[in-house]
Coordinates of C-alpha atoms and ligand atoms in Angstrom, one line a residue:
M1 CA 17.6 -2.4 20.9
M2 CA 17.6 -5.1 18.3
E3 CA 20.7 -5.2 16.0
K4 CA 20.1 -4.0 12.6
S5 CA 20.1 -7.5 11.0
D6 CA 17.0 -8.3 12.5
F7 CA 15.2 -6.4 9.8
D8 CA 17.6 -7.4 7.2
S9 CA 15.5 -8.0 4.0
D10 CA 15.6 -6.6 0.5
L11 CA 12.9 -4.1 1.0
F12 CA 14.4 -3.0 4.1
R13 CA 17.9 -2.6 2.6
T14 CA 15.9 -0.5 -0.5
A15 CA 14.0 1.4 2.4
L16 CA 17.2 2.7 4.2
A17 CA 18.9 3.5 1.1
Q18 CA 16.0 5.7 0.3
L19 CA 16.1 7.4 3.5
D20 CA 20.0 7.6 3.8
R21 CA 20.0 9.3 0.2
V22 CA 17.2 11.9 1.2
A23 CA 18.8 12.5 4.6
Q24 CA 21.8 13.7 2.8
R25 CA 19.7 15.8 0.3
L26 CA 17.8 17.3 3.4
D27 CA 21.0 17.8 5.1
L28 CA 19.2 16.3 8.2
E29 CA 20.9 16.2 11.2
H30 CA 22.7 12.8 12.5
D31 CA 20.5 12.3 15.7
I32 CA 17.2 12.6 13.8
H33 CA 18.4 10.3 10.9
E34 CA 19.7 7.6 13.3
R35 CA 16.3 7.6 15.1
L36 CA 14.5 7.4 11.7
R37 CA 16.4 4.3 10.6
Y38 CA 14.9 2.4 13.3
P39 CA 11.5 1.3 14.1
R40 CA 9.9 2.2 17.3
R41 CA 8.8 -1.1 18.1
A42 CA 8.3 -4.6 16.5
L43 CA 6.5 -7.6 17.8
V44 CA 6.9 -11.1 16.7
V45 CA 4.4 -13.5 17.4
S46 CA 3.2 -17.2 17.0
V47 CA -0.1 -17.7 15.6
P48 CA -1.2 -21.2 16.4
V49 CA -4.4 -22.4 14.3
L50 CA -6.1 -25.7 14.5
M51 CA -6.4 -26.4 10.8
D52 CA -9.4 -28.3 9.1
D53 CA -7.3 -31.7 9.2
G54 CA -7.3 -31.8 13.0
K55 CA -3.7 -30.8 13.2
T56 CA -2.4 -27.3 14.9
R57 CA -0.1 -25.2 12.8
V58 CA 1.9 -22.5 14.1
F59 CA 2.1 -19.2 11.8
Q60 CA 4.5 -16.4 12.2
G61 CA 3.0 -12.9 12.5
Y62 CA 4.4 -9.6 12.9
R63 CA 3.3 -5.9 13.8
V64 CA 5.9 -3.1 13.7
H65 CA 5.3 0.5 14.6
H66 CA 8.0 2.7 12.8
S67 CA 7.3 6.3 14.2
T68 CA 4.8 7.4 16.5
V69 CA 5.9 11.1 16.4
L70 CA 3.0 12.6 14.4
G71 CA 0.2 10.7 16.1
P72 CA -1.4 7.0 16.4
T73 CA 0.2 4.5 13.8
K74 CA -1.4 3.4 10.8
G75 CA -0.9 0.6 8.3
G76 CA -2.1 -2.4 6.5
L77 CA -1.9 -6.2 7.5
R78 CA -0.6 -8.2 4.8
Y79 CA -1.3 -12.3 4.4
A80 CA 1.5 -13.8 2.2
P81 CA 4.2 -16.7 2.1
D82 CA 7.2 -14.8 2.2
V83 CA 6.1 -12.1 4.6
N84 CA 9.2 -11.2 7.3
L85 CA 10.2 -8.9 10.0
G86 CA 12.2 -6.9 7.6
E87 CA 9.8 -6.4 5.0
V88 CA 7.1 -5.5 7.5
T89 CA 9.5 -3.0 8.9
A90 CA 10.3 -1.6 5.7
L91 CA 6.4 -1.3 4.8
A92 CA 5.9 0.4 8.1
M93 CA 8.9 3.0 7.5
L94 CA 7.0 3.8 4.0
M95 CA 3.7 4.3 5.9
S96 CA 5.4 6.8 7.9
W97 CA 6.5 8.9 4.9
K98 CA 3.4 8.3 3.2
C99 CA 1.0 9.6 6.0
A100 CA 3.4 12.7 6.5
L101 CA 3.6 13.4 2.7
V102 CA -0.1 13.5 2.5
G103 CA -0.6 15.2 5.8
L104 CA -2.4 12.9 8.0
P105 CA -1.8 12.8 11.9
Y106 CA -0.5 9.5 11.9
G107 CA 2.9 7.4 12.3
G108 CA 3.6 4.6 10.0
A109 CA 2.9 0.9 10.9
K110 CA 2.6 -2.5 9.0
G111 CA 1.6 -6.0 10.1
G112 CA 2.0 -9.4 8.6
V113 CA 1.4 -13.4 8.9
R114 CA 3.2 -15.6 6.8
C115 CA 0.7 -18.2 5.1
T116 CA -0.8 -18.5 1.6
P117 CA -4.3 -17.2 2.1
R118 CA -5.9 -18.9 -0.9
E119 CA -4.6 -22.5 0.3
L120 CA -6.7 -21.6 3.5
S121 CA -10.4 -22.3 4.2
K122 CA -12.6 -19.5 5.6
R123 CA -12.4 -21.0 8.8
E124 CA -9.1 -21.3 9.1
L125 CA -8.6 -18.0 8.0
E126 CA -11.1 -16.7 10.6
H127 CA -8.9 -18.2 13.5
L128 CA -5.7 -17.3 12.4
T129 CA -7.1 -13.7 12.1
R130 CA -8.5 -13.7 15.4
R131 CA -5.8 -15.4 17.3
Y132 CA -3.1 -12.9 15.3
T133 CA -5.4 -10.2 16.7
T134 CA -5.4 -11.5 20.2
E135 CA -1.7 -11.8 20.1
I136 CA -0.9 -8.0 18.9
M137 CA -3.7 -6.8 21.1
L138 CA -1.2 -4.6 23.2
L139 CA 0.0 -2.7 20.2
I140 CA -3.4 -1.8 18.6
G141 CA -6.3 0.5 19.7
P142 CA -8.4 3.5 18.1
D143 CA -5.8 5.9 19.6
L144 CA -2.9 3.6 19.4
D145 CA -2.4 1.6 16.5
I146 CA -5.0 1.0 13.4
P147 CA -4.5 -1.5 11.1
A148 CA -6.3 -1.8 7.5
P149 CA -6.3 -4.4 4.7
D150 CA -3.3 -4.8 2.5
L151 CA -2.0 -7.9 0.2
G152 CA -4.2 -10.9 0.8
T153 CA -6.4 -9.6 3.8
D154 CA -9.8 -7.5 3.0
E155 CA -13.2 -6.3 4.7
Q156 CA -13.9 -9.6 6.0
T157 CA -10.5 -9.8 7.4
M158 CA -11.1 -6.4 9.2
A159 CA -14.4 -7.2 10.6
W160 CA -12.8 -10.4 12.5
M161 CA -10.5 -8.2 13.9
M162 CA -12.8 -5.4 15.0
D163 CA -14.9 -8.1 16.4
T164 CA -12.1 -9.8 18.3
Y165 CA -10.7 -6.8 19.7
S166 CA -14.3 -5.5 20.7
M167 CA -15.1 -8.6 22.7
T168 CA -12.1 -8.0 24.9
Q169 CA -13.2 -4.7 25.6
G170 CA -16.9 -5.7 26.3
K171 CA -18.2 -2.9 23.8
S172 CA -18.1 -2.4 19.9
V173 CA -14.7 -0.6 18.9
P174 CA -15.1 0.4 15.3
G175 CA -12.0 2.7 15.4
V176 CA -9.6 -0.1 15.9
V177 CA -9.2 -1.1 12.0
T178 CA -10.5 0.7 8.8
G179 CA -11.5 -0.8 5.6
K180 CA -14.4 -2.4 7.4
P181 CA -17.6 -3.5 5.8
L182 CA -20.1 -0.4 5.6
I183 CA -22.5 -2.2 7.9
V184 CA -20.1 -2.2 11.1
G185 CA -18.9 1.2 10.5
G186 CA -17.0 1.2 7.3
S187 CA -16.7 4.3 5.2
A188 CA -18.4 4.7 1.6
G189 CA -15.5 4.6 -1.0
R190 CA -13.0 3.0 1.1
R191 CA -12.9 -0.2 -1.2
E192 CA -12.3 1.9 -4.1
A193 CA -9.8 4.3 -2.5
T194 CA -6.1 3.2 -3.4
G195 CA -7.6 2.6 -7.2
R196 CA -9.4 6.0 -7.5
G197 CA -6.2 7.8 -5.9
I198 CA -4.1 6.2 -8.5
V199 CA -6.4 7.5 -11.5
Y200 CA -6.1 11.0 -9.7
A201 CA -2.5 10.8 -9.5
L202 CA -2.4 9.6 -13.3
Y203 CA -4.6 12.4 -14.1
Q204 CA -2.3 14.8 -12.7
A205 CA 0.9 13.5 -14.2
T206 CA -0.5 13.3 -17.9
R207 CA -1.8 16.6 -17.7
R208 CA 1.4 17.9 -16.8
L209 CA 3.0 15.6 -19.6
G210 CA 0.8 17.3 -22.1
Q211 CA -1.0 14.2 -22.5
N212 CA -4.7 12.8 -21.8
L213 CA -5.6 9.8 -20.1
Q214 CA -8.2 8.9 -22.9
G215 CA -6.8 6.7 -25.5
L216 CA -3.8 5.6 -23.4
R217 CA -2.6 2.0 -23.0
V218 CA -2.4 0.6 -19.8
V219 CA -1.2 -2.7 -18.4
V220 CA -1.9 -3.6 -14.8
Q221 CA 0.1 -6.2 -12.8
G222 CA -2.3 -7.6 -10.0
F223 CA -6.2 -7.7 -10.3
G224 CA -6.9 -7.5 -6.6
N225 CA -8.3 -4.6 -4.5
V226 CA -5.8 -2.0 -5.9
G227 CA -5.5 -3.3 -9.6
S228 CA -9.1 -4.1 -10.6
V229 CA -10.4 -0.9 -9.3
A230 CA -7.6 1.3 -10.9
A231 CA -8.4 -0.7 -14.0
R232 CA -11.9 -0.3 -14.0
L233 CA -11.6 3.5 -13.3
L234 CA -9.1 3.9 -16.2
W235 CA -11.3 1.7 -18.6
R236 CA -14.1 4.2 -17.8
E237 CA -11.8 7.4 -18.5
G238 CA -11.3 5.9 -21.8
C239 CA -7.9 4.2 -21.4
L240 CA -7.4 1.2 -23.2
V241 CA -6.5 -1.6 -20.8
V242 CA -4.2 -3.9 -22.9
G243 CA -2.9 -6.3 -20.4
V244 CA -3.5 -7.5 -17.0
S245 CA -2.4 -10.4 -14.5
D246 CA -2.8 -11.7 -11.3
V247 CA -0.8 -14.5 -9.2
K248 CA -1.8 -17.0 -11.8
G249 CA -0.4 -15.3 -14.8
G250 CA -1.6 -12.5 -17.3
I251 CA -3.6 -12.0 -20.3
W252 CA -3.0 -9.5 -23.3
N253 CA -5.3 -8.2 -26.0
P254 CA -4.0 -5.0 -27.8
R255 CA -7.1 -3.8 -28.8
G256 CA -8.2 -3.5 -25.2
L257 CA -10.1 -5.7 -22.5
D258 CA -13.6 -5.2 -21.6
I259 CA -13.1 -4.6 -17.7
R260 CA -16.6 -5.2 -16.8
D261 CA -16.8 -8.5 -18.5
L262 CA -13.2 -9.5 -17.1
E263 CA -14.3 -8.8 -13.4
A264 CA -17.5 -11.2 -14.0
H265 CA -14.9 -13.7 -15.3
V266 CA -12.6 -13.4 -12.4
A267 CA -15.7 -13.6 -10.2
E268 CA -16.5 -16.9 -11.5
S269 CA -13.4 -18.5 -12.0
G270 CA -11.2 -16.8 -9.4
S271 CA -8.5 -15.7 -11.8
V272 CA -7.9 -13.5 -15.2
A273 CA -6.5 -16.3 -16.7
G274 CA -8.6 -17.9 -19.7
F275 CA -10.3 -14.6 -20.2
P276 CA -11.6 -15.0 -24.0
D277 CA -10.0 -13.5 -27.0
T278 CA -6.6 -13.0 -25.0
E279 CA -3.2 -14.1 -25.6
P280 CA -1.4 -15.7 -22.2
L281 CA 1.6 -13.9 -20.8
T282 CA 3.8 -14.7 -17.6
N283 CA 3.8 -12.1 -14.6
T284 CA 7.5 -11.0 -16.1
E285 CA 6.3 -10.5 -19.6
I286 CA 3.2 -8.5 -19.0
L287 CA 5.9 -5.8 -17.4
E288 CA 7.6 -5.6 -20.8
Q289 CA 4.3 -5.1 -23.3
P290 CA 4.3 -2.0 -25.4
C291 CA 1.9 0.3 -23.2
D292 CA 1.8 4.0 -22.1
I293 CA 1.0 3.4 -18.4
L294 CA 2.6 0.5 -16.6
L295 CA 0.7 -0.2 -12.9
P296 CA 2.2 -2.6 -10.7
A297 CA -0.3 -3.3 -8.2
A298 CA 0.7 -6.7 -6.9
I299 CA 3.9 -7.3 -4.6
G300 CA 7.4 -5.8 -4.4
S301 CA 10.6 -6.0 -6.4
Q302 CA 8.9 -6.7 -9.9
I303 CA 10.9 -3.9 -11.8
R304 CA 14.6 -5.0 -11.4
E305 CA 18.1 -4.3 -12.8
D306 CA 17.6 -7.1 -15.1
N307 CA 14.2 -6.2 -16.9
A308 CA 13.8 -2.2 -16.1
D309 CA 15.3 -1.8 -19.7
R310 CA 12.7 -3.8 -21.2
V311 CA 9.6 -1.6 -19.7
K312 CA 8.1 0.1 -22.6
A313 CA 5.6 2.3 -20.5
T314 CA 6.5 6.0 -20.3
I315 CA 4.6 6.4 -17.0
V316 CA 4.9 3.6 -14.0
A317 CA 2.3 4.5 -11.3
E318 CA 3.5 2.2 -8.5
G319 CA 0.0 0.9 -7.0
A320 CA 2.1 -1.7 -5.1
N321 CA 4.6 -0.8 -2.1
G322 CA 8.2 -1.2 -3.4
P323 CA 7.7 -2.6 -6.8
T324 CA 10.9 -1.2 -8.0
T325 CA 14.0 -1.7 -6.9
P326 CA 16.6 1.2 -6.4
E327 CA 18.8 -0.2 -9.5
A328 CA 15.8 -0.4 -11.6
D329 CA 14.6 3.3 -10.5
A330 CA 17.8 4.6 -11.6
I331 CA 17.6 2.9 -15.0
L332 CA 14.1 4.4 -15.4
R333 CA 15.0 7.7 -14.3
D334 CA 18.0 7.6 -16.9
R335 CA 15.5 6.5 -19.4
G336 CA 13.4 9.5 -18.9
V337 CA 10.3 7.3 -17.4
T338 CA 8.1 8.7 -15.2
V339 CA 7.7 7.0 -11.9
I340 CA 4.7 8.0 -9.6
P341 CA 6.4 6.5 -6.5
D342 CA 4.3 4.3 -3.9
I343 CA 4.2 6.9 -1.2
L344 CA 2.3 9.0 -3.6
A345 CA 0.4 6.9 -6.0
N346 CA -1.0 4.6 -3.5
A347 CA -2.0 6.8 -0.6
G348 CA -5.6 7.0 -1.5
G349 CA -6.1 4.1 0.7
V350 CA -4.8 5.2 3.8
I351 CA -6.2 8.9 3.1
V352 CA -10.0 7.2 2.9
S353 CA -8.8 4.9 6.0
Y354 CA -8.2 8.4 7.9
F355 CA -11.8 9.7 6.7
E356 CA -13.4 6.3 8.1
W357 CA -11.3 6.5 11.6
V358 CA -12.6 10.2 11.9
Q359 CA -16.1 9.4 10.7
G360 CA -16.1 6.3 13.2
L361 CA -14.8 8.4 16.1
Q362 CA -17.7 11.0 15.8
Y363 CA -20.4 8.3 14.8
Y364 CA -21.3 10.8 11.9
F365 CA -20.9 9.3 8.5
W366 CA -20.4 11.4 5.2
R367 CA -21.8 10.7 1.9
E368 CA -19.9 8.7 -1.0
S369 CA -19.7 12.1 -3.0
E370 CA -17.9 14.0 0.2
I371 CA -15.6 11.0 0.2
V372 CA -14.5 11.1 -3.4
S373 CA -14.3 14.9 -3.4
R374 CA -12.2 15.1 -0.6
L375 CA -9.8 12.3 -1.5
Q376 CA -9.5 14.2 -4.9
E377 CA -8.5 17.1 -3.1
V378 CA -5.8 15.7 -0.8
M379 CA -4.4 13.8 -3.8
S380 CA -4.1 16.4 -6.0
R381 CA -2.4 18.8 -3.4
A382 CA 0.0 16.2 -2.5
F383 CA 0.7 15.7 -6.3
N384 CA 1.2 19.1 -6.7
R385 CA 3.4 19.7 -3.9
V386 CA 5.7 16.8 -5.0
W387 CA 5.7 18.2 -8.6
A388 CA 6.8 21.3 -7.8
L389 CA 9.5 20.1 -5.4
G390 CA 10.9 17.7 -7.9
A391 CA 11.0 20.6 -10.3
K392 CA 12.7 23.2 -7.8
E393 CA 15.2 20.5 -6.7
G394 CA 15.5 19.0 -10.0
T395 CA 14.7 15.6 -8.8
D396 CA 12.6 12.7 -9.7
L397 CA 9.1 12.5 -8.1
R398 CA 10.3 9.6 -5.9
T399 CA 13.1 11.7 -4.4
A400 CA 10.7 14.8 -4.0
A401 CA 7.9 12.8 -2.4
L402 CA 10.6 11.2 0.0
M403 CA 12.0 14.5 1.0
E404 CA 8.8 16.0 1.7
G405 CA 7.7 12.9 4.0
V406 CA 10.9 12.4 5.8
R407 CA 11.2 16.2 6.4
R408 CA 7.7 16.3 8.0
V409 CA 8.5 13.6 10.2
A410 CA 12.0 14.7 11.0
E411 CA 10.4 18.1 12.0
G412 CA 8.1 16.0 14.4
Y413 CA 11.2 14.6 16.1
R414 CA 12.8 17.8 16.1
V415 CA 10.1 19.9 18.0
R416 CA 9.3 17.0 20.5
G417 CA 12.9 16.3 21.3
L418 CA 14.3 12.9 22.8
Y419 CA 12.7 11.5 25.7
P420 CA 13.7 11.2 28.6
Ligands
NAD1 P1 -5.0 -8.1 -2.9 O1 -4.6 -9.5 -2.1 O2 -6.5 -7.5 -3.2 O3 -4.6 -8.3 -4.6 C1 -3.0 -8.7 -4.8 C2 -3.3 -9.3 -6.2 O4 -2.1 -9.4 -6.6 C3 -4.2 -10.4 -6.6 O5 -4.5 -10.2 -8.1 C4 -3.2 -11.3 -6.5 O6 -3.6 -12.6 -7.5 C5 -1.9 -10.9 -7.1 N1 -0.8 -11.4 -6.7 C6 -0.4 -11.9 -5.7 N2 1.1 -12.4 -5.5 C7 1.5 -12.3 -6.8 C8 2.5 -12.4 -7.6 N3 3.5 -13.3 -7.0 N4 2.8 -12.2 -9.0 C9 1.8 -11.3 -9.4 N5 0.5 -11.2 -8.9 C10 0.4 -11.6 -7.6 O7 -4.0 -6.9 -2.7 P2 -4.1 -5.3 -2.9 O8 -5.0 -4.7 -1.6 O9 -4.7 -5.1 -4.0 O10 -2.7 -4.9 -2.8 C11 -1.8 -5.0 -3.7 C12 -0.5 -3.9 -3.8 O11 -1.0 -2.8 -3.1 C13 0.4 -4.6 -2.2 O12 1.6 -4.3 -2.8 C14 -0.1 -3.5 -1.4 O13 0.7 -3.3 -0.1 C15 -0.5 -2.4 -2.1 N6 -1.4 -1.5 -1.6 C16 -2.7 -1.7 -1.2 C17 -3.3 -1.0 -0.5 C18 -4.7 -1.2 -0.1 O14 -5.8 -0.2 0.2 N7 -5.5 -2.3 -0.4 C19 -3.2 0.4 -0.1 C20 -1.7 0.7 -0.9 C21 -1.0 0.0 -1.3

């Protein structure tokens, strides 16, 4: 077994601290708690790519399975410049709690390649993806581990992974990944699923807080798959989206942004920066602007001890995974800010991934309206359970969500026992 230090990273320390705290609250037996603190397996691979300049460059890649006790593993693939084994392991652990919380028959996994995707050509990205897929082949499969898009990856990445895997099997295997393009077995509504799930969670939260989504001011950090869809749907619900950012910086207009026009601007220029009638802001400043709902939908550790005091929102909906450090979480809690935690707020992605996987295995596809109503049902049920547990235990939503997720995984270990 690898040493604990092999997984050392900010996010892994956060994930362990969360687990340890919840294990204590649940009075979890030592033997199961100990098993939950480690991933089941972790693979580190080198991914050599012939670059456009004729030179070979080697990228570091990872695939981690945290727990397989409830079923095959499921989790995204991330392309980002600072990905490391500890971060991927922490994200795999969060996936275990998330899948269990919303009742999916999956364990948690995650993958990553350390790279800056926007600096790679399409040809380089394709080669990187295909070679990475080949290197992790022994860990993936439709009933083994099913990757999906995450930060820096998209439908195209999934199509290359599916094709690479299928070529080695001599047949099409659509069930090996989710988040694929529709034409090769993707699901209606998958692209919008995470953003849509956030809107359902926010609808439930505002209702319970005696508010109405209409007219609330929203700030979104990150305008990719998750952030842009959530911004568009919230704007359609009548929210005022007053600030938005991406990796190049943020924009601000207290009168609200026209999200349709903003999407056209991003499609043309590649960034939200420079959108007419807005004031530029940094990615740090955007978090501190006056608003009702703050939606971090980019990378981890954005709300920290040094800026949590300046967050003005009364609701934080975590679109990103791990955007709030434990210290910042405590500050927000003390200030009475309602934080809808990542494993609940952004679960819409894995829920519709599950629908895509089920549809693919049966070669029978559902209409978008069916996907949307089933997603709403699963999200609302999970939200209600977390809210009720929080009220019963007198805890914040993150603690309640983790308690429910960890309890279910632990129950799986308990009934299956320890092999051999
Ligand atoms: P994406 O690559 O589509 O978009 C990421 C956005 O964040 C882009 O606008 C990018 O410019 C911005 N960004 C990147 N680095 C940044 C930085 N250092 N500072 C500020 N902005 C930065 O990714 P995505 O799929 O939208 O994922 C965003 C977050 O949501 C991630 O934390 C991911 O783990 C989480 N998430 C995604 C899904 C999904 O279905 N895609 C599901 C659950 C959770």
